[in-house]
mmCIF file of C-alpha atoms and ligand atoms in Angstrom:
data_model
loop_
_atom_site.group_PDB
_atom_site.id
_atom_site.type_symbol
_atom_site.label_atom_id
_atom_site.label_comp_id
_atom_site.label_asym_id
_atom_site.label_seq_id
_atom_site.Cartn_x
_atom_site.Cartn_y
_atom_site.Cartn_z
ATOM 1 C CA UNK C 1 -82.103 -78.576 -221.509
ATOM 2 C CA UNK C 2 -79.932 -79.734 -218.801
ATOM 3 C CA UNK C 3 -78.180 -75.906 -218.552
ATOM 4 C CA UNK C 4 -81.216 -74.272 -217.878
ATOM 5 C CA UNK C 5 -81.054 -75.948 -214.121
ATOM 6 C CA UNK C 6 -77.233 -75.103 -213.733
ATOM 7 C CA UNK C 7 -76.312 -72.037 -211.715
ATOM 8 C CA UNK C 8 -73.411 -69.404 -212.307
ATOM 9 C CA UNK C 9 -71.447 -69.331 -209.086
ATOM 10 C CA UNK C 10 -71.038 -65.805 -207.976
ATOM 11 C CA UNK C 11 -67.246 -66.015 -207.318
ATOM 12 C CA UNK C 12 -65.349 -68.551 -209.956
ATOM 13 C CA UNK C 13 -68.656 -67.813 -212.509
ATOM 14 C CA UNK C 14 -68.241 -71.323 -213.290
ATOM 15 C CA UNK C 15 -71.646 -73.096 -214.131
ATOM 16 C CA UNK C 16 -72.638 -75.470 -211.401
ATOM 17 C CA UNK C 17 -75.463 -77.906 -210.494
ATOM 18 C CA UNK C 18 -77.153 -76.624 -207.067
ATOM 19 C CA UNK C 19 -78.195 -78.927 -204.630
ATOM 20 C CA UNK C 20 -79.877 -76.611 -202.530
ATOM 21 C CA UNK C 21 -82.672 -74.947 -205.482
ATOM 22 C CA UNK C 22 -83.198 -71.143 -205.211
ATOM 23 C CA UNK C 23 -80.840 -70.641 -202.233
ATOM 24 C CA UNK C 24 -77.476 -71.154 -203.700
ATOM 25 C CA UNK C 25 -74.863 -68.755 -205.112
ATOM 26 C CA UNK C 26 -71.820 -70.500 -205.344
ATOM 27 C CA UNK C 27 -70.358 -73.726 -206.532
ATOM 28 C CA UNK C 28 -68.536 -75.049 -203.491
ATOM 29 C CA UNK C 29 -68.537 -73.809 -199.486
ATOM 30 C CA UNK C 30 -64.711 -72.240 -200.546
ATOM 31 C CA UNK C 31 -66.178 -70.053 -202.902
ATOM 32 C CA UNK C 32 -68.692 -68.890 -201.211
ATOM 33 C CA UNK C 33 -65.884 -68.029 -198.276
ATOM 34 C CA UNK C 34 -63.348 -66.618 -200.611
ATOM 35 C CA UNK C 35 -66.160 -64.382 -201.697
ATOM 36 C CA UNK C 36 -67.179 -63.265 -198.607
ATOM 37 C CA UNK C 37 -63.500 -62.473 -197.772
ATOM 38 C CA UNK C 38 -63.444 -60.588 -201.013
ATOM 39 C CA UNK C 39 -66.083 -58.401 -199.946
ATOM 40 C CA UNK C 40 -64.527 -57.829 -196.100
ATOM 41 C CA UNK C 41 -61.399 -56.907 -197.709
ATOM 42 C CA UNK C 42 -63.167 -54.350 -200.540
ATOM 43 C CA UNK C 43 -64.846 -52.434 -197.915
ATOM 44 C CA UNK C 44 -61.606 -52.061 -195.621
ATOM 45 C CA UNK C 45 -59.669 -50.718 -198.624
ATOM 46 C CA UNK C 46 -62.874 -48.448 -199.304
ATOM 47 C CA UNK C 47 -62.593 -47.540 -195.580
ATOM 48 C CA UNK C 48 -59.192 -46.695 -195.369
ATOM 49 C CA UNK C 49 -59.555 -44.875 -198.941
ATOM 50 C CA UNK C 50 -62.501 -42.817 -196.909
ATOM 51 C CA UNK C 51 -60.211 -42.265 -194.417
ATOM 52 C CA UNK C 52 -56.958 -41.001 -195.774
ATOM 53 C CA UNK C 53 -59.194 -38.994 -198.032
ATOM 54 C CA UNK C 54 -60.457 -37.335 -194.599
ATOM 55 C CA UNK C 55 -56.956 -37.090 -193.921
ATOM 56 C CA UNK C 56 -56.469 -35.118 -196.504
ATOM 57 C CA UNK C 57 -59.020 -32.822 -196.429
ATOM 58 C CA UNK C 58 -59.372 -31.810 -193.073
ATOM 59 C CA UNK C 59 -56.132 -29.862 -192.616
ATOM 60 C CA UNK C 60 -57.323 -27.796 -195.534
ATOM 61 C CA UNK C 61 -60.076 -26.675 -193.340
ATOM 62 C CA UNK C 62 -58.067 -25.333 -190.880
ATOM 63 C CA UNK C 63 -55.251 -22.403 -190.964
ATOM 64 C CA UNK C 64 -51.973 -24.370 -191.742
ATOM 65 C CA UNK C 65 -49.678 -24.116 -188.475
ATOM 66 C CA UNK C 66 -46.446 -24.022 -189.966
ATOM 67 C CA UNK C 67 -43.624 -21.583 -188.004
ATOM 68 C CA UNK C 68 -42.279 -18.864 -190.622
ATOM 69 C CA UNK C 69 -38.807 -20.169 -189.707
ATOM 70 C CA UNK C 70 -40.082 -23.708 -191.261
ATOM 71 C CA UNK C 71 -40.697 -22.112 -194.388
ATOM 72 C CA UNK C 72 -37.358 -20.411 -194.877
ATOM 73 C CA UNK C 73 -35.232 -23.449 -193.772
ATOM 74 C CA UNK C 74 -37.417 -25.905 -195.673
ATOM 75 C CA UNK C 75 -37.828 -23.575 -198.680
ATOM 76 C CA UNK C 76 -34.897 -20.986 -199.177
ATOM 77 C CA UNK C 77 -32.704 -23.144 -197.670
ATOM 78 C CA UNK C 78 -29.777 -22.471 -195.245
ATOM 79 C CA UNK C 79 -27.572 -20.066 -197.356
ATOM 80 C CA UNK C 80 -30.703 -17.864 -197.966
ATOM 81 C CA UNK C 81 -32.045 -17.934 -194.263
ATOM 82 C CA UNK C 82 -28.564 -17.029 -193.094
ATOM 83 C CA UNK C 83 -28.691 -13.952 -195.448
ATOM 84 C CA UNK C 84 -31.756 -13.115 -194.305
ATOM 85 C CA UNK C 85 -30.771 -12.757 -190.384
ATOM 86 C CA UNK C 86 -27.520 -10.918 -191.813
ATOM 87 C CA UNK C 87 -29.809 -8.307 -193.186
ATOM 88 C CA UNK C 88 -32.072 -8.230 -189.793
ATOM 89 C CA UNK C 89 -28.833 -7.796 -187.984
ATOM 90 C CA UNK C 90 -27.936 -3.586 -187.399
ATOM 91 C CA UNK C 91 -24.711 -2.966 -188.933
ATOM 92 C CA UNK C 92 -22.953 -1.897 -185.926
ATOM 93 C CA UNK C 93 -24.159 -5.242 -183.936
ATOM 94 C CA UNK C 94 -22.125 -7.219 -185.825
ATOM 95 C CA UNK C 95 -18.991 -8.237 -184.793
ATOM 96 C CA UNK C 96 -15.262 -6.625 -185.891
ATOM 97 C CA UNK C 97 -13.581 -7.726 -188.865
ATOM 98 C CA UNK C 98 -10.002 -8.100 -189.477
ATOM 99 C CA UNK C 99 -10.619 -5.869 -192.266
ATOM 100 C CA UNK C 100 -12.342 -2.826 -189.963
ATOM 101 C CA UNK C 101 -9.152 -3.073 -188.024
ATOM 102 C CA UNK C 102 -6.849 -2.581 -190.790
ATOM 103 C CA UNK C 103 -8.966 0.175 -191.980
ATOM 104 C CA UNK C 104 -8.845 2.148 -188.705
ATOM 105 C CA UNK C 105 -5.352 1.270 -188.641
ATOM 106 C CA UNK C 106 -5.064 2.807 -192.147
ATOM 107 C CA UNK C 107 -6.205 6.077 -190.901
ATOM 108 C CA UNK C 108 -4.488 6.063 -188.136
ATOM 109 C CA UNK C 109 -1.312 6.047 -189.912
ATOM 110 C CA UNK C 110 -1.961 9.025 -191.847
ATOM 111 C CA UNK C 111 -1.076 11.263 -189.529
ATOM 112 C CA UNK C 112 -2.421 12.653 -186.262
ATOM 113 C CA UNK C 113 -3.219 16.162 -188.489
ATOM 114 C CA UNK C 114 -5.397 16.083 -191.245
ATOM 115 C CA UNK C 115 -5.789 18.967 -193.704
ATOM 116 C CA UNK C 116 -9.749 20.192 -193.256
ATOM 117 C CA UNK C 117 -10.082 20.671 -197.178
ATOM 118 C CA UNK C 118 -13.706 22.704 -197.027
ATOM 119 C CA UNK C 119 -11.564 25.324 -194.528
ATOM 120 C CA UNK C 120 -9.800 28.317 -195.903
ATOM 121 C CA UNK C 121 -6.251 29.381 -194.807
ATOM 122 C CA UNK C 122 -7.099 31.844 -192.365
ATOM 123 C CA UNK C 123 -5.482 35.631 -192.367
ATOM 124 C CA UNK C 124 -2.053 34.917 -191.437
ATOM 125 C CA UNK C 125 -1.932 32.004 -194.515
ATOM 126 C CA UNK C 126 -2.251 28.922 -192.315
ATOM 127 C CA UNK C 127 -3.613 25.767 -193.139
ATOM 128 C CA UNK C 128 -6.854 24.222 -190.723
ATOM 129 C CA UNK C 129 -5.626 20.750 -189.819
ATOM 130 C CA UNK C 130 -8.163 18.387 -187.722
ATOM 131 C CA UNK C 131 -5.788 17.003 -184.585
ATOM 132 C CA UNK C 132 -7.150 13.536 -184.317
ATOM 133 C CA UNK C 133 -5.961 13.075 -180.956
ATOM 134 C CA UNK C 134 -7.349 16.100 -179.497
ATOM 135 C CA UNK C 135 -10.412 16.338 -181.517
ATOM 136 C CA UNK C 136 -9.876 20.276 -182.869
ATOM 137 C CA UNK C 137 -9.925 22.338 -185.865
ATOM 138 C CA UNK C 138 -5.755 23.740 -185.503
ATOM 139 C CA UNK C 139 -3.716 26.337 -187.635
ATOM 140 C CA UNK C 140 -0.718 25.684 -188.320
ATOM 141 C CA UNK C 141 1.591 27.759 -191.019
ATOM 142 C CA UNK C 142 4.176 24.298 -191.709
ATOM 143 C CA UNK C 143 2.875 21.276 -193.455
ATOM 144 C CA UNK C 144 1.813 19.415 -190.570
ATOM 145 C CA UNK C 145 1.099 15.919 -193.100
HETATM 146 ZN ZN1 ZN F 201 -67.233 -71.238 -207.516
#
């Protein structure tokens, strides 16, 4: 029984004849180095596994720090942000448009008089008019528009 006496060597698991009895583990002095390397190199990966799992885990203790304008540039995007300091913004802040300007132009050009339509003639038949430049309720008996 000549197996009986051989050894398994812990790394290549080949069988192997020890010459030191009882002590021995592995077949040759490489094996027993590439074994030991092994092991270093398991328990840095379990290390740095532990570790990035801390990583992980410990901002979730704490209250996230994140700026609210993070969120809406990161998550709505630029379009939507921009939309949502448009709505922030007080109508009359924001700057005149081409289009106001034509508008006020507009009325403008319909006349300086303007018929007040929830004012009755008065006694003598004449129409209220509002006199834009002067700012006052007028009668006038011709069609001032
Ligand atoms: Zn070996």
């Amino acid at each position: 029984m000549q197996n009986s006496h051989n050894y398994t060597c812990n790394y290549c698991f080949k069988e192997y004849k020890p010459t030191k009895r009882g002590r021995q583990k592995f077949c040759t002095t490489s094996c027993r180095v590439a074994h030991f390397n092994a092991k270093k190199k398991i328990k840095q990966l379990q290390t740095i596994e532990k570790t990035s799992k801390e990583t992980i885990t410990e901002p979730q203790k704490d209250t996230p720090k994140v700026n609210l304008p993070d969120i809406t540039n990161a998550a709505i995007g630029h379009a939507a942000s921009s939309a949502i300091i448009s709505f922030f913004t007080p109508k009359n802040k924001k700057p005149v448009t081409k289009q106001d300007l034509d508008n006020l132009k507009t009325t403008i050009q319909g006349g300086r008089y303007r018929p007040v339509l929830n004012c009755p003639q008065n006694d003598k038949g004449e129409t209220a008019y509002f006199d834009l430049e002067r700012n006052e309720v007028i009668f006038s008996f011709n069609k001032l528009v």
